[in-house]
JSON list of C-alpha atoms in Angstrom, two decimals:
[
{"chain": "T", "resi": 1, "resn": "MET", "atom": "CA", "xyz": [0.00, 0.00, 0.00]},
{"chain": "T", "resi": 2, "resn": "THR", "atom": "CA", "xyz": [1.36, 3.44, -0.89]},
{"chain": "T", "resi": 3, "resn": "ASP", "atom": "CA", "xyz": [0.97, 6.64, 1.10]},
{"chain": "T", "resi": 4, "resn": "LEU", "atom": "CA", "xyz": [-1.64, 9.07, -0.13]},
{"chain": "T", "resi": 5, "resn": "VAL", "atom": "CA", "xyz": [-0.07, 12.06, -1.88]},
{"chain": "T", "resi": 6, "resn": "LEU", "atom": "CA", "xyz": [-2.24, 15.15, -2.03]},
{"chain": "T", "resi": 7, "resn": "PRO", "atom": "CA", "xyz": [-1.98, 17.69, -4.83]},
{"chain": "T", "resi": 8, "resn": "ALA", "atom": "CA", "xyz": [0.11, 20.70, -3.87]},
{"chain": "T", "resi": 9, "resn": "ALA", "atom": "CA", "xyz": [-2.97, 22.96, -3.68]},
{"chain": "T", "resi": 10, "resn": "LEU", "atom": "CA", "xyz": [-4.47, 20.76, -0.92]},
{"chain": "T", "resi": 11, "resn": "ARG", "atom": "CA", "xyz": [-1.43, 20.03, 1.24]},
{"chain": "T", "resi": 12, "resn": "ASP", "atom": "CA", "xyz": [-1.94, 22.97, 3.64]},
{"chain": "T", "resi": 13, "resn": "VAL", "atom": "CA", "xyz": [-5.75, 22.78, 3.73]},
{"chain": "T", "resi": 14, "resn": "GLU", "atom": "CA", "xyz": [-7.42, 21.54, 6.91]},
{"chain": "T", "resi": 15, "resn": "PRO", "atom": "CA", "xyz": [-9.10, 18.18, 6.15]},
{"chain": "T", "resi": 16, "resn": "VAL", "atom": "CA", "xyz": [-12.89, 17.84, 6.39]},
{"chain": "T", "resi": 17, "resn": "ARG", "atom": "CA", "xyz": [-13.57, 15.63, 9.39]},
{"chain": "T", "resi": 18, "resn": "GLY", "atom": "CA", "xyz": [-17.34, 15.70, 9.29]},
{"chain": "T", "resi": 19, "resn": "ILE", "atom": "CA", "xyz": [-20.34, 17.51, 7.89]},
{"chain": "T", "resi": 20, "resn": "ARG", "atom": "CA", "xyz": [-23.83, 18.29, 9.12]},
{"chain": "T", "resi": 21, "resn": "THR", "atom": "CA", "xyz": [-26.60, 17.67, 6.68]},
{"chain": "T", "resi": 22, "resn": "PRO", "atom": "CA", "xyz": [-30.28, 16.95, 7.13]},
{"chain": "T", "resi": 23, "resn": "ALA", "atom": "CA", "xyz": [-31.13, 13.32, 6.45]},
{"chain": "T", "resi": 24, "resn": "ARG", "atom": "CA", "xyz": [-34.58, 11.92, 5.95]},
{"chain": "T", "resi": 25, "resn": "LEU", "atom": "CA", "xyz": [-35.93, 8.54, 5.04]},
{"chain": "T", "resi": 26, "resn": "ASP", "atom": "CA", "xyz": [-39.61, 8.12, 4.32]},
{"chain": "T", "resi": 27, "resn": "TYR", "atom": "CA", "xyz": [-40.95, 4.62, 3.93]},
{"chain": "T", "resi": 28, "resn": "ARG", "atom": "CA", "xyz": [-44.13, 2.66, 4.35]},
{"chain": "T", "resi": 29, "resn": "PHE", "atom": "CA", "xyz": [-44.12, -0.78, 5.98]},
{"chain": "T", "resi": 30, "resn": "THR", "atom": "CA", "xyz": [-46.93, -3.20, 5.37]},
{"chain": "T", "resi": 31, "resn": "ALA", "atom": "CA", "xyz": [-46.95, -5.98, 7.91]},
{"chain": "T", "resi": 32, "resn": "GLY", "atom": "CA", "xyz": [-47.87, -9.42, 6.63]},
{"chain": "T", "resi": 33, "resn": "THR", "atom": "CA", "xyz": [-50.24, -11.78, 8.39]},
{"chain": "T", "resi": 34, "resn": "ALA", "atom": "CA", "xyz": [-47.69, -13.20, 10.85]},
{"chain": "T", "resi": 35, "resn": "THR", "atom": "CA", "xyz": [-46.21, -9.81, 11.76]},
{"chain": "T", "resi": 36, "resn": "SER", "atom": "CA", "xyz": [-49.70, -8.31, 12.14]},
{"chain": "T", "resi": 37, "resn": "ARG", "atom": "CA", "xyz": [-50.66, -11.04, 14.64]},
{"chain": "T", "resi": 38, "resn": "PHE", "atom": "CA", "xyz": [-47.38, -10.43, 16.48]},
{"chain": "T", "resi": 39, "resn": "LEU", "atom": "CA", "xyz": [-48.00, -6.67, 16.71]},
{"chain": "T", "resi": 40, "resn": "ARG", "atom": "CA", "xyz": [-51.62, -7.14, 17.84]},
{"chain": "T", "resi": 41, "resn": "GLY", "atom": "CA", "xyz": [-50.27, -9.52, 20.49]},
{"chain": "T", "resi": 42, "resn": "ILE", "atom": "CA", "xyz": [-47.78, -6.88, 21.67]},
{"chain": "T", "resi": 43, "resn": "ALA", "atom": "CA", "xyz": [-50.71, -4.48, 22.20]},
{"chain": "T", "resi": 44, "resn": "GLU", "atom": "CA", "xyz": [-52.13, -7.13, 24.57]},
{"chain": "T", "resi": 45, "resn": "LYS", "atom": "CA", "xyz": [-48.78, -7.73, 26.34]},
{"chain": "T", "resi": 46, "resn": "ARG", "atom": "CA", "xyz": [-48.40, -11.05, 24.56]},
{"chain": "T", "resi": 47, "resn": "ILE", "atom": "CA", "xyz": [-45.22, -11.99, 22.69]},
{"chain": "T", "resi": 48, "resn": "LEU", "atom": "CA", "xyz": [-46.21, -14.27, 19.82]},
{"chain": "T", "resi": 49, "resn": "ALA", "atom": "CA", "xyz": [-43.74, -16.26, 17.74]},
{"chain": "T", "resi": 50, "resn": "GLN", "atom": "CA", "xyz": [-43.93, -19.03, 15.15]},
{"chain": "T", "resi": 51, "resn": "ARG", "atom": "CA", "xyz": [-42.20, -22.43, 15.04]},
{"chain": "T", "resi": 52, "resn": "CYS", "atom": "CA", "xyz": [-40.74, -23.94, 11.87]},
{"chain": "T", "resi": 53, "resn": "PRO", "atom": "CA", "xyz": [-42.22, -27.38, 11.15]},
{"chain": "T", "resi": 54, "resn": "VAL", "atom": "CA", "xyz": [-38.86, -28.59, 9.74]},
{"chain": "T", "resi": 55, "resn": "CYS", "atom": "CA", "xyz": [-36.06, -27.29, 12.02]},
{"chain": "T", "resi": 56, "resn": "HIS", "atom": "CA", "xyz": [-38.39, -26.45, 14.95]},
{"chain": "T", "resi": 57, "resn": "LYS", "atom": "CA", "xyz": [-36.75, -23.05, 15.51]},
{"chain": "T", "resi": 58, "resn": "VAL", "atom": "CA", "xyz": [-38.97, -20.42, 17.09]},
{"chain": "T", "resi": 59, "resn": "TYR", "atom": "CA", "xyz": [-38.89, -17.03, 15.35]},
{"chain": "T", "resi": 60, "resn": "VAL", "atom": "CA", "xyz": [-39.88, -13.75, 16.97]},
{"chain": "T", "resi": 61, "resn": "PRO", "atom": "CA", "xyz": [-41.10, -11.56, 15.49]},
{"chain": "T", "resi": 62, "resn": "PRO", "atom": "CA", "xyz": [-42.53, -14.11, 13.09]},
{"chain": "T", "resi": 63, "resn": "ARG", "atom": "CA", "xyz": [-42.34, -13.50, 9.35]},
{"chain": "T", "resi": 64, "resn": "GLY", "atom": "CA", "xyz": [-44.56, -16.34, 8.19]},
{"chain": "T", "resi": 65, "resn": "SER", "atom": "CA", "xyz": [-41.75, -18.52, 6.89]},
{"chain": "T", "resi": 66, "resn": "CYS", "atom": "CA", "xyz": [-38.52, -20.09, 8.06]},
{"chain": "T", "resi": 67, "resn": "PRO", "atom": "CA", "xyz": [-35.47, -18.33, 6.57]},
{"chain": "T", "resi": 68, "resn": "THR", "atom": "CA", "xyz": [-33.43, -21.54, 6.88]},
{"chain": "T", "resi": 69, "resn": "ASP", "atom": "CA", "xyz": [-35.85, -24.07, 5.41]},
{"chain": "T", "resi": 70, "resn": "GLY", "atom": "CA", "xyz": [-38.00, -21.80, 3.22]},
{"chain": "T", "resi": 71, "resn": "VAL", "atom": "CA", "xyz": [-41.26, -23.30, 4.47]},
{"chain": "T", "resi": 72, "resn": "ALA", "atom": "CA", "xyz": [-44.35, -21.64, 5.91]},
{"chain": "T", "resi": 73, "resn": "THR", "atom": "CA", "xyz": [-44.44, -21.26, 9.71]},
{"chain": "T", "resi": 74, "resn": "GLU", "atom": "CA", "xyz": [-47.99, -21.55, 10.98]},
{"chain": "T", "resi": 75, "resn": "GLU", "atom": "CA", "xyz": [-47.64, -22.95, 14.51]},
{"chain": "T", "resi": 76, "resn": "GLU", "atom": "CA", "xyz": [-47.98, -20.00, 16.87]},
{"chain": "T", "resi": 77, "resn": "VAL", "atom": "CA", "xyz": [-46.05, -20.00, 20.14]},
{"chain": "T", "resi": 78, "resn": "GLU", "atom": "CA", "xyz": [-46.64, -17.55, 22.99]},
{"chain": "T", "resi": 79, "resn": "LEU", "atom": "CA", "xyz": [-43.35, -16.71, 24.66]},
{"chain": "T", "resi": 80, "resn": "PRO", "atom": "CA", "xyz": [-42.77, -15.56, 28.24]},
{"chain": "T", "resi": 81, "resn": "HIS", "atom": "CA", "xyz": [-41.69, -12.00, 28.97]},
{"chain": "T", "resi": 82, "resn": "THR", "atom": "CA", "xyz": [-38.28, -13.20, 30.16]},
{"chain": "T", "resi": 83, "resn": "GLY", "atom": "CA", "xyz": [-35.01, -13.92, 28.46]},
{"chain": "T", "resi": 84, "resn": "ILE", "atom": "CA", "xyz": [-31.23, -13.67, 28.37]},
{"chain": "T", "resi": 85, "resn": "VAL", "atom": "CA", "xyz": [-28.98, -10.79, 27.28]},
{"chain": "T", "resi": 86, "resn": "THR", "atom": "CA", "xyz": [-26.88, -12.36, 24.52]},
{"chain": "T", "resi": 87, "resn": "THR", "atom": "CA", "xyz": [-25.11, -9.24, 23.28]},
{"chain": "T", "resi": 88, "resn": "TYR", "atom": "CA", "xyz": [-25.16, -5.59, 24.29]},
{"chain": "T", "resi": 89, "resn": "CYS", "atom": "CA", "xyz": [-23.71, -2.18, 23.61]},
{"chain": "T", "resi": 90, "resn": "VAL", "atom": "CA", "xyz": [-23.05, 0.67, 26.05]},
{"chain": "T", "resi": 91, "resn": "VAL", "atom": "CA", "xyz": [-24.10, 3.86, 24.27]},
{"chain": "T", "resi": 92, "resn": "ASN", "atom": "CA", "xyz": [-22.07, 6.95, 25.20]},
{"chain": "T", "resi": 93, "resn": "VAL", "atom": "CA", "xyz": [-22.95, 9.25, 22.30]},
{"chain": "T", "resi": 94, "resn": "GLN", "atom": "CA", "xyz": [-25.54, 12.00, 22.64]},
{"chain": "T", "resi": 95, "resn": "PHE", "atom": "CA", "xyz": [-27.79, 12.79, 19.69]},
{"chain": "T", "resi": 96, "resn": "TYR", "atom": "CA", "xyz": [-30.36, 15.46, 18.91]},
{"chain": "T", "resi": 97, "resn": "GLY", "atom": "CA", "xyz": [-33.71, 14.83, 20.59]},
{"chain": "T", "resi": 98, "resn": "GLN", "atom": "CA", "xyz": [-32.33, 12.10, 22.84]},
{"chain": "T", "resi": 99, "resn": "GLU", "atom": "CA", "xyz": [-34.70, 11.28, 25.69]},
{"chain": "T", "resi": 100, "resn": "ILE", "atom": "CA", "xyz": [-32.42, 9.02, 27.71]},
{"chain": "T", "resi": 101, "resn": "GLU", "atom": "CA", "xyz": [-29.26, 9.92, 29.58]},
{"chain": "T", "resi": 102, "resn": "VAL", "atom": "CA", "xyz": [-25.94, 8.44, 28.49]},
{"chain": "T", "resi": 103, "resn": "PRO", "atom": "CA", "xyz": [-24.49, 6.03, 29.13]},
{"chain": "T", "resi": 104, "resn": "TYR", "atom": "CA", "xyz": [-27.25, 3.50, 28.53]},
{"chain": "T", "resi": 105, "resn": "VAL", "atom": "CA", "xyz": [-27.41, -0.07, 27.26]},
{"chain": "T", "resi": 106, "resn": "CYS", "atom": "CA", "xyz": [-29.03, -1.55, 24.16]},
{"chain": "T", "resi": 107, "resn": "ALA", "atom": "CA", "xyz": [-29.11, -5.34, 24.09]},
{"chain": "T", "resi": 108, "resn": "THR", "atom": "CA", "xyz": [-30.30, -8.34, 22.18]},
{"chain": "T", "resi": 109, "resn": "VAL", "atom": "CA", "xyz": [-32.59, -10.37, 24.43]},
{"chain": "T", "resi": 110, "resn": "LEU", "atom": "CA", "xyz": [-33.10, -14.02, 23.59]},
{"chain": "T", "resi": 111, "resn": "LEU", "atom": "CA", "xyz": [-36.56, -14.75, 24.95]},
{"chain": "T", "resi": 112, "resn": "ASP", "atom": "CA", "xyz": [-37.00, -18.04, 26.77]},
{"chain": "T", "resi": 113, "resn": "GLY", "atom": "CA", "xyz": [-38.09, -20.54, 24.13]},
{"chain": "T", "resi": 114, "resn": "ALA", "atom": "CA", "xyz": [-37.02, -18.42, 21.12]},
{"chain": "T", "resi": 115, "resn": "ASP", "atom": "CA", "xyz": [-34.23, -18.93, 18.62]},
{"chain": "T", "resi": 116, "resn": "ILE", "atom": "CA", "xyz": [-33.73, -15.27, 17.69]},
{"chain": "T", "resi": 117, "resn": "GLY", "atom": "CA", "xyz": [-33.45, -12.24, 19.93]},
{"chain": "T", "resi": 118, "resn": "LEU", "atom": "CA", "xyz": [-35.31, -8.96, 20.21]},
{"chain": "T", "resi": 119, "resn": "PHE", "atom": "CA", "xyz": [-33.41, -5.68, 20.51]},
{"chain": "T", "resi": 120, "resn": "GLY", "atom": "CA", "xyz": [-34.19, -3.23, 23.29]},
{"chain": "T", "resi": 121, "resn": "LEU", "atom": "CA", "xyz": [-33.01, -1.08, 26.18]},
{"chain": "T", "resi": 122, "resn": "VAL", "atom": "CA", "xyz": [-31.80, -2.56, 29.46]},
{"chain": "T", "resi": 123, "resn": "GLN", "atom": "CA", "xyz": [-32.53, -0.38, 32.48]},
{"chain": "T", "resi": 124, "resn": "GLU", "atom": "CA", "xyz": [-32.90, -0.53, 36.27]},
{"chain": "T", "resi": 125, "resn": "VAL", "atom": "CA", "xyz": [-29.26, -1.63, 36.39]},
{"chain": "T", "resi": 126, "resn": "ALA", "atom": "CA", "xyz": [-26.02, 0.35, 36.08]},
{"chain": "T", "resi": 127, "resn": "PHE", "atom": "CA", "xyz": [-24.57, 0.23, 32.57]},
{"chain": "T", "resi": 128, "resn": "ASP", "atom": "CA", "xyz": [-21.38, -1.39, 33.83]},
{"chain": "T", "resi": 129, "resn": "GLN", "atom": "CA", "xyz": [-23.32, -4.19, 35.53]},
{"chain": "T", "resi": 130, "resn": "VAL", "atom": "CA", "xyz": [-24.99, -5.47, 32.34]},
{"chain": "T", "resi": 131, "resn": "ARG", "atom": "CA", "xyz": [-23.44, -8.68, 31.06]},
{"chain": "T", "resi": 132, "resn": "MET", "atom": "CA", "xyz": [-23.98, -11.50, 28.61]},
{"chain": "T", "resi": 133, "resn": "GLY", "atom": "CA", "xyz": [-26.15, -14.18, 30.18]},
{"chain": "T", "resi": 134, "resn": "MET", "atom": "CA", "xyz": [-28.01, -11.73, 32.44]},
{"chain": "T", "resi": 135, "resn": "ARG", "atom": "CA", "xyz": [-31.63, -12.80, 32.94]},
{"chain": "T", "resi": 136, "resn": "VAL", "atom": "CA", "xyz": [-34.09, -10.00, 32.17]},
{"chain": "T", "resi": 137, "resn": "GLU", "atom": "CA", "xyz": [-37.82, -9.41, 31.96]},
{"chain": "T", "resi": 138, "resn": "ALA", "atom": "CA", "xyz": [-39.94, -7.01, 29.94]},
{"chain": "T", "resi": 139, "resn": "VAL", "atom": "CA", "xyz": [-41.21, -3.77, 31.46]},
{"chain": "T", "resi": 140, "resn": "TRP", "atom": "CA", "xyz": [-44.27, -2.66, 29.55]},
{"chain": "T", "resi": 141, "resn": "VAL", "atom": "CA", "xyz": [-45.64, 0.84, 29.08]},
{"chain": "T", "resi": 142, "resn": "PRO", "atom": "CA", "xyz": [-48.84, 1.62, 31.03]},
{"chain": "T", "resi": 143, "resn": "ASP", "atom": "CA", "xyz": [-51.99, 0.00, 29.61]},
{"chain": "T", "resi": 144, "resn": "ASP", "atom": "CA", "xyz": [-53.32, 3.30, 28.25]},
{"chain": "T", "resi": 145, "resn": "GLU", "atom": "CA", "xyz": [-50.09, 3.69, 26.20]},
{"chain": "T", "resi": 146, "resn": "MET", "atom": "CA", "xyz": [-50.10, 0.19, 24.68]},
{"chain": "T", "resi": 147, "resn": "THR", "atom": "CA", "xyz": [-49.99, 0.07, 20.91]},
{"chain": "T", "resi": 148, "resn": "THR", "atom": "CA", "xyz": [-49.15, -2.32, 18.08]},
{"chain": "T", "resi": 149, "resn": "ASP", "atom": "CA", "xyz": [-45.48, -1.36, 18.25]},
{"chain": "T", "resi": 150, "resn": "LEU", "atom": "CA", "xyz": [-42.41, -2.77, 19.99]},
{"chain": "T", "resi": 151, "resn": "LYS", "atom": "CA", "xyz": [-42.21, 0.54, 21.88]},
{"chain": "T", "resi": 152, "resn": "SER", "atom": "CA", "xyz": [-44.87, -1.05, 24.09]},
{"chain": "T", "resi": 153, "resn": "ILE", "atom": "CA", "xyz": [-41.99, -2.92, 25.71]},
{"chain": "T", "resi": 154, "resn": "ARG", "atom": "CA", "xyz": [-40.47, 0.10, 27.43]},
{"chain": "T", "resi": 155, "resn": "TYR", "atom": "CA", "xyz": [-37.28, -1.75, 28.39]},
{"chain": "T", "resi": 156, "resn": "TRP", "atom": "CA", "xyz": [-35.85, -4.92, 29.91]},
{"chain": "T", "resi": 157, "resn": "LYS", "atom": "CA", "xyz": [-34.76, -5.15, 33.55]},
{"chain": "T", "resi": 158, "resn": "PRO", "atom": "CA", "xyz": [-32.79, -7.77, 35.48]},
{"chain": "T", "resi": 159, "resn": "THR", "atom": "CA", "xyz": [-34.84, -10.51, 37.11]},
{"chain": "T", "resi": 160, "resn": "GLY", "atom": "CA", "xyz": [-32.30, -11.16, 39.86]},
{"chain": "T", "resi": 161, "resn": "GLU", "atom": "CA", "xyz": [-32.02, -14.80, 38.78]},
{"chain": "T", "resi": 162, "resn": "PRO", "atom": "CA", "xyz": [-28.57, -16.32, 38.26]},
{"chain": "T", "resi": 163, "resn": "ASP", "atom": "CA", "xyz": [-26.97, -15.64, 34.88]},
{"chain": "T", "resi": 164, "resn": "ALA", "atom": "CA", "xyz": [-27.44, -18.22, 32.14]},
{"chain": "T", "resi": 165, "resn": "ALA", "atom": "CA", "xyz": [-24.40, -20.31, 31.29]},
{"chain": "T", "resi": 166, "resn": "TYR", "atom": "CA", "xyz": [-22.81, -19.27, 28.00]},
{"chain": "T", "resi": 167, "resn": "GLU", "atom": "CA", "xyz": [-23.27, -22.78, 26.59]},
{"chain": "T", "resi": 168, "resn": "THR", "atom": "CA", "xyz": [-27.06, -22.36, 26.80]},
{"chain": "T", "resi": 169, "resn": "TYR", "atom": "CA", "xyz": [-27.15, -19.41, 24.39]},
{"chain": "T", "resi": 170, "resn": "ARG", "atom": "CA", "xyz": [-23.83, -19.43, 22.50]},
{"chain": "T", "resi": 171, "resn": "GLU", "atom": "CA", "xyz": [-25.46, -20.43, 19.21]},
{"chain": "T", "resi": 172, "resn": "HIS", "atom": "CA", "xyz": [-27.64, -17.32, 19.44]},
{"chain": "T", "resi": 173, "resn": "VAL", "atom": "CA", "xyz": [-24.85, -14.75, 19.78]}
]
């Protein structure tokens, strides 16, 4: 690899290290049958998934088919509101309109009985106490704020149960 050589006219110019520009993305999402049932379940504090008839994996949120086997998934499974933190990130960066104080933790939570995790906030625990294998449970918004949106799960909090052994979730990391 060779070193970058700038033209003479640019050698004494301060490099651009960032820019500010408005960004916008407009899109419309149409939920299919499986996702619609899942979202209606969320509005009722129910976490609905689907099991593949071939590999028996449980997918949440369900998409109506197994991405591994390419077959329809019709068997519905109601999952508990508890799971395991499989991966997480401590967020230390402020952004415009932020409603939560940094640092905070975003994590993938593998629900008990599921084969894919949901992403969400972990709270009611110091950021430096969150760890892989931590058992957590859903904290829902008040009933009058429930909607067909994953925002109805306000965050995940520790259950106080012992951590799960890595071997029990390593294939889901």
